[in-house]
Structure formats: C-alpha cells, structure tokens
Amino acid sequence: MSAHEPAGERTFEIVVITGLSGSGKTLAIRAFEDLGYFCVDNLPVALIPVFADLCSRRPDVSRTALVVDIREGTFLKEFPAMFDALRRGEGRRVRLIFFEADDDALIRRFSETRRPHPLAAGKPLEEGIRREREALQPLRERADLLVDSSRFNVHELRRYIQDHFAPRPGAQPMNISIVSFGYKHGLPQESDLMFDTRFLPNPFFVNGLRGKSGLDSEVRAYLEAIPEYLEFHRRIVDLMIFLIPQYLRERKSYLTVAVGCTGGRHRSVAMAEAISASLRAGGYAVKASHRDLEKE
C-alpha cells in the first residue's frame, strides 16, 4: 500500500500497453494474462473509460491490462486526452508501458512473420517504421515504463514482464532495476538515470582479469582497491537514497538505473552489483541485470 492509498480502500490497477508494431505487445499481453490480469487487445479508445468503469465495479477483477495501438483509427487523436482523464480517476492505479525496438529488430521480425506493417502499405517497410515511430513519440513521452525489446527473445520478454508486474504482497510501490551495459553495444533506452564508469582503470587490460567479469571476486577486489571506484559507488548510493523517496512521492512506479563501461563486462557489472547490494541493505527491493555480460 502506498502513502497515497487510504487503509482499506480498494485500488483498481490498469496497465495500458502501446508502442511500435512488432515490438512485442502481443507477447506482453499474453504474459499479463498468465499473471492473472484481465486482458483485452485492441480495444477502441472510446470504449476504454467504459471498460475501466465496468471492471472497477467487479469485485473479482482487480487488475487489467489492455493493448491500444495504431491499428485503431482514432488512436492518435483521442488517446492523450482519454489517458489523462483515466489517470485522474480515483481508486485507480494507471500505468502506461511503451514497447519499442530498433529498426533492425523490427525489420527482422516483420520478415520472419511476413505480416504487413500497418503504415507501410505500398511503401518500403523502413518508411512505415519511421512514420510510426514519429507518430507515437508523444505517447512515448507519457510512458511510465519504456521497454526496448530489441535484445529480448520470447522467454526473456515474458520473464521481464513477470519480474516487473507479478503481484508481490507487501512490496514497495516501485520497481527498482540496476542494469549494467556496454557503450559499444548501444545505450539502454529504458533507463531513467545513467552512470558512466569508463573513467576507472579497465580490468580488461590486467593480466588474469580479461576473461573474467565483474561478478568474479578477483575483478571486484581489483576495483575496490581503487579509491575513485569506492567514492563513485558511495556517491551513487547516496544520490539514490535521496532520489527514491522523491520519486515515490510523485508515484513513480519504475526506476531503471543504467551503469555503463566500454564492453559491459567488468566495471559496470561490478558497480551495478555493488549499488544493488547497498540499496538492498537499506531495505529496498532491487533487481540487478547485466545486458551485455555475454557479448564480445
């Protein structure tokens, strides 16, 4: 229960899923259904308030997820005002998830499924993707959570949804994720905060450490002997401890902190693990993941 939720009051949860065609929205709604959410795909925008009102009156429905996207003709015109009104409703927790992927991933998926892109009729697929990305940018900016599915397979995307949305009795009202990454593999688009560890000496160039990772004790010991590493860790944790209550006060549901180094195997991994451990010691539920750990 959050500080904004009076004792004994039932809060109805609505998760709205939108985003680019081919980015994984259909897989996501199936994952939500497996978690016990009442799910609807491609509901007309005009019916969403009616749907939300009907569901909120049913004692057997406490969580619902629905997909809305560019297939619905009036979507772009009507969605922003409808969504803002939905969020203002009392007794509801409304969240918007925006799914996206890079162009290469989207092109590959459309090629594999041989399905037409909704905005590419008679035009190159790349043009349809570009037009949709531009058209949906205002919705992307409203999202509570950005999900870049470029590097997810079906099972990883399902696990991601489970990690973020499976009901956890007594859990804090914010999902905190610490993600390590390598700059040479691209920035994680879903991050709220980003820290760069590339100013630290790189274990990659130390004999005996190149083949190891930031999960190994030898790499951690090497980094922990560097005063700047320890000071950077302390300052990040202090900032997080300051920021988390501020975000909670604004009812932010997700906080993704990205920690980067060159390749995403040594410095960023060790720092992400250290930050996660410190926040857990402070009583926060934190999930650490390492996006590029297995990459060359």
XYZ file of C-alpha atoms in Angstrom:
296
model
C 0.000 0.000 0.000
C 1.414 3.405 -0.908
C 1.280 6.585 1.121
C -1.396 7.834 -1.282
C -3.719 4.891 -0.665
C -6.032 5.077 2.370
C -6.251 1.980 4.519
C -8.940 -0.418 3.389
C -9.523 1.307 0.043
C -9.505 -0.972 -2.972
C -7.217 0.201 -5.763
C -8.017 -0.974 -9.268
C -4.932 -1.406 -11.449
C -4.938 -0.605 -15.172
C -1.904 -1.290 -17.350
C -2.106 0.234 -20.826
C 0.277 -1.314 -23.354
C 1.180 0.550 -26.526
C 4.171 1.059 -28.796
C 5.614 0.153 -32.160
C 4.210 -2.595 -34.347
C 6.362 -5.700 -33.977
C 7.848 -4.624 -30.649
C 6.249 -7.368 -28.542
C 2.893 -6.006 -27.393
C 1.036 -9.238 -28.190
C 3.561 -11.321 -26.260
C 3.306 -8.869 -23.388
C -0.481 -9.083 -23.115
C -0.224 -12.886 -23.000
C 2.308 -12.621 -20.191
C -0.039 -10.324 -18.270
C -2.860 -12.817 -18.773
C -0.655 -15.543 -17.281
C -0.152 -13.286 -14.239
C -3.904 -13.108 -13.646
C -4.662 -9.776 -15.292
C -7.968 -9.398 -17.134
C -6.715 -8.631 -20.650
C -8.145 -7.055 -23.805
C -6.313 -6.497 -27.097
C -7.016 -3.589 -29.474
C -9.903 -2.036 -27.554
C -11.233 1.119 -29.276
C -10.082 4.227 -27.428
C -13.643 5.474 -26.918
C -14.522 2.287 -25.015
C -11.575 2.323 -22.618
C -13.233 4.568 -19.965
C -16.372 2.414 -20.104
C -14.282 -0.749 -19.823
C -12.341 0.661 -16.867
C -15.519 1.693 -15.078
C -17.175 -1.698 -15.563
C -14.090 -3.601 -14.389
C -13.626 -1.385 -11.340
C -17.157 -2.297 -10.205
C -16.458 -6.029 -10.312
C -15.010 -7.370 -7.060
C -13.438 -10.303 -8.914
C -11.350 -8.018 -11.164
C -8.560 -6.045 -9.508
C -6.012 -5.873 -12.322
C -6.475 -5.368 -16.028
C -4.152 -4.891 -18.982
C -5.098 -3.715 -22.438
C -3.334 -3.083 -25.728
C -4.051 0.004 -27.810
C -2.062 0.890 -30.885
C -2.051 2.477 -34.283
C -4.386 -0.192 -35.716
C -7.262 1.690 -34.061
C -8.245 4.505 -36.407
C -8.825 7.309 -33.872
C -5.975 6.206 -31.615
C -3.529 9.085 -32.086
C -6.206 11.770 -31.949
C -8.191 10.548 -28.948
C -5.727 8.660 -26.765
C -3.864 11.505 -24.958
C -6.974 13.207 -23.553
C -8.594 9.871 -22.702
C -5.486 8.645 -20.909
C -5.096 11.839 -18.879
C -8.728 11.564 -17.763
C -8.240 7.897 -16.899
C -5.296 8.774 -14.671
C -7.300 11.392 -12.810
C -9.894 8.831 -11.735
C -9.971 7.952 -8.047
C -9.280 4.455 -6.782
C -7.158 3.584 -9.808
C -3.509 2.983 -10.455
C -2.982 3.609 -14.167
C 0.328 2.859 -15.881
C 1.425 3.224 -19.485
C 4.038 0.873 -20.953
C 5.596 1.760 -24.293
C 7.204 -1.067 -26.259
C 9.811 -0.325 -28.900
C 12.744 -1.932 -30.702
C 15.483 -0.808 -33.038
C 14.872 -0.801 -36.789
C 16.970 -3.906 -37.440
C 14.959 -5.957 -34.928
C 11.619 -4.735 -36.299
C 12.607 -5.420 -39.909
C 13.780 -8.913 -38.979
C 10.529 -9.690 -37.149
C 8.312 -8.481 -39.983
C 10.399 -10.504 -42.432
C 10.061 -13.621 -40.297
C 6.302 -13.320 -39.779
C 5.609 -11.937 -43.275
C 2.951 -9.685 -41.801
C 2.406 -6.236 -43.340
C 3.262 -3.128 -41.360
C 0.105 -1.026 -40.764
C 1.759 2.148 -42.117
C 3.764 0.609 -44.948
C 1.006 -0.141 -47.462
C 2.640 0.199 -50.867
C 5.786 1.644 -49.302
C 9.094 0.250 -48.010
C 8.923 -1.325 -44.566
C 11.552 1.112 -43.294
C 9.290 4.033 -44.212
C 6.364 2.552 -42.269
C 8.540 2.036 -39.198
C 9.852 5.602 -39.396
C 6.361 7.087 -39.729
C 5.018 5.068 -36.806
C 7.981 5.961 -34.595
C 7.423 9.663 -35.258
C 3.656 9.445 -34.789
C 3.933 7.659 -31.443
C 6.615 9.916 -29.935
C 4.080 11.943 -27.856
C 2.836 8.689 -26.294
C 6.379 7.520 -25.648
C 6.995 10.690 -23.675
C 3.995 9.914 -21.428
C 5.106 6.359 -20.634
C 5.795 5.178 -17.099
C 7.986 2.401 -18.457
C 9.898 2.090 -21.734
C 10.648 -1.453 -22.867
C 13.248 -1.895 -25.610
C 12.617 -5.447 -26.795
C 15.416 -5.461 -29.400
C 17.553 -7.906 -27.456
C 14.763 -9.974 -25.884
C 13.663 -13.359 -27.113
C 10.160 -14.610 -26.313
C 11.153 -16.165 -22.990
C 13.209 -13.171 -21.861
C 10.359 -10.768 -22.582
C 7.938 -12.940 -20.615
C 10.382 -13.066 -17.701
C 10.792 -9.283 -17.857
C 7.030 -8.797 -17.522
C 6.900 -11.266 -14.642
C 9.754 -9.540 -12.828
C 8.083 -6.144 -13.097
C 4.398 -6.964 -12.686
C 3.922 -10.200 -10.740
C 1.969 -9.308 -7.566
C 4.239 -9.159 -4.515
C 2.297 -8.748 -1.246
C 3.894 -6.125 0.957
C 6.334 -4.988 -1.713
C 7.397 -1.367 -2.079
C 5.336 0.559 -4.680
C 8.329 0.965 -7.006
C 10.283 -1.486 -9.137
C 13.994 -0.613 -8.991
C 16.263 -2.113 -11.643
C 20.019 -1.652 -11.904
C 21.241 -2.548 -15.399
C 24.864 -2.802 -16.496
C 25.692 -2.274 -20.169
C 28.497 -1.631 -22.630
C 28.566 1.655 -24.511
C 29.858 -0.081 -27.623
C 26.602 -2.075 -27.737
C 24.365 0.996 -27.505
C 22.558 2.844 -24.732
C 19.674 1.194 -22.822
C 16.700 3.272 -23.909
C 14.611 2.379 -20.858
C 16.981 3.982 -18.329
C 15.921 6.872 -16.083
C 19.419 7.518 -14.741
C 22.760 6.643 -16.299
C 26.243 6.463 -14.782
C 29.495 6.115 -16.732
C 32.337 4.100 -15.161
C 34.742 4.441 -18.091
C 36.957 6.873 -16.146
C 38.048 3.949 -13.942
C 41.004 1.687 -14.841
C 39.803 -1.171 -17.022
C 40.334 -4.733 -15.685
C 40.196 -5.892 -19.307
C 43.831 -4.800 -19.655
C 45.013 -6.507 -16.456
C 46.687 -9.898 -16.750
C 44.390 -12.629 -15.463
C 41.238 -10.467 -15.428
C 40.386 -10.103 -19.120
C 38.452 -13.386 -19.266
C 36.616 -12.732 -16.010
C 33.703 -10.409 -15.285
C 32.506 -8.018 -12.636
C 30.742 -10.954 -10.986
C 34.108 -12.540 -10.129
C 35.768 -11.782 -6.803
C 39.133 -11.056 -8.437
C 37.669 -8.244 -10.533
C 35.764 -6.824 -7.576
C 38.907 -6.885 -5.428
C 40.867 -5.081 -8.147
C 38.240 -2.341 -8.429
C 37.671 -1.996 -4.692
C 41.368 -1.194 -4.289
C 40.807 1.951 -6.385
C 39.713 4.910 -4.179
C 37.766 6.540 -7.026
C 35.693 3.383 -7.511
C 34.685 3.341 -3.846
C 33.947 7.074 -3.847
C 31.857 6.833 -7.026
C 29.893 3.935 -5.536
C 29.249 5.880 -2.334
C 28.077 8.974 -4.190
C 25.710 6.998 -6.437
C 24.156 5.204 -3.457
C 23.764 8.492 -1.564
C 22.055 10.014 -4.605
C 19.741 7.015 -4.939
C 18.770 7.115 -1.270
C 17.890 10.784 -1.744
C 16.012 10.302 -5.024
C 13.918 7.210 -4.297
C 11.623 8.906 -1.729
C 11.199 11.861 -4.104
C 10.153 9.530 -6.929
C 7.814 7.631 -4.616
C 6.172 10.894 -3.601
C 5.466 11.523 -7.293
C 4.054 7.978 -7.553
C 6.727 6.821 -9.964
C 6.291 3.069 -10.418
C 9.611 2.148 -12.043
C 13.169 3.319 -11.683
C 15.788 1.943 -14.055
C 19.388 2.900 -13.358
C 21.935 2.108 -16.063
C 25.638 1.722 -15.299
C 27.941 1.606 -18.299
C 31.504 0.794 -19.227
C 33.114 0.106 -22.591
C 32.102 -3.518 -23.128
C 29.657 -4.161 -20.286
C 31.641 -6.991 -18.655
C 33.859 -5.638 -15.874
C 33.478 -2.164 -14.333
C 29.775 -1.651 -14.977
C 28.866 -5.161 -13.806
C 30.796 -4.811 -10.553
C 29.361 -1.350 -9.900
C 25.786 -2.438 -10.667
C 26.126 -5.342 -8.233
C 27.634 -3.081 -5.562
C 24.881 -0.471 -5.908
C 22.202 -3.163 -5.755
C 23.725 -4.712 -2.634
C 23.901 -1.347 -0.871
C 20.286 -0.494 -1.688
C 19.099 -3.930 -0.556
C 20.953 -3.393 2.714
C 18.946 -0.185 3.051
C 15.681 -2.113 2.767
C 14.908 -1.577 -0.917
C 13.884 -4.374 -3.283
C 16.279 -4.149 -6.210
C 16.840 -6.317 -9.279
C 20.264 -6.289 -10.950
C 20.754 -7.442 -14.535
C 23.661 -7.370 -16.957
C 22.611 -6.711 -20.525
C 25.917 -7.244 -22.302
C 27.733 -9.635 -19.986
C 27.861 -12.465 -22.531
C 28.771 -10.322 -25.516
C 32.225 -9.963 -27.014
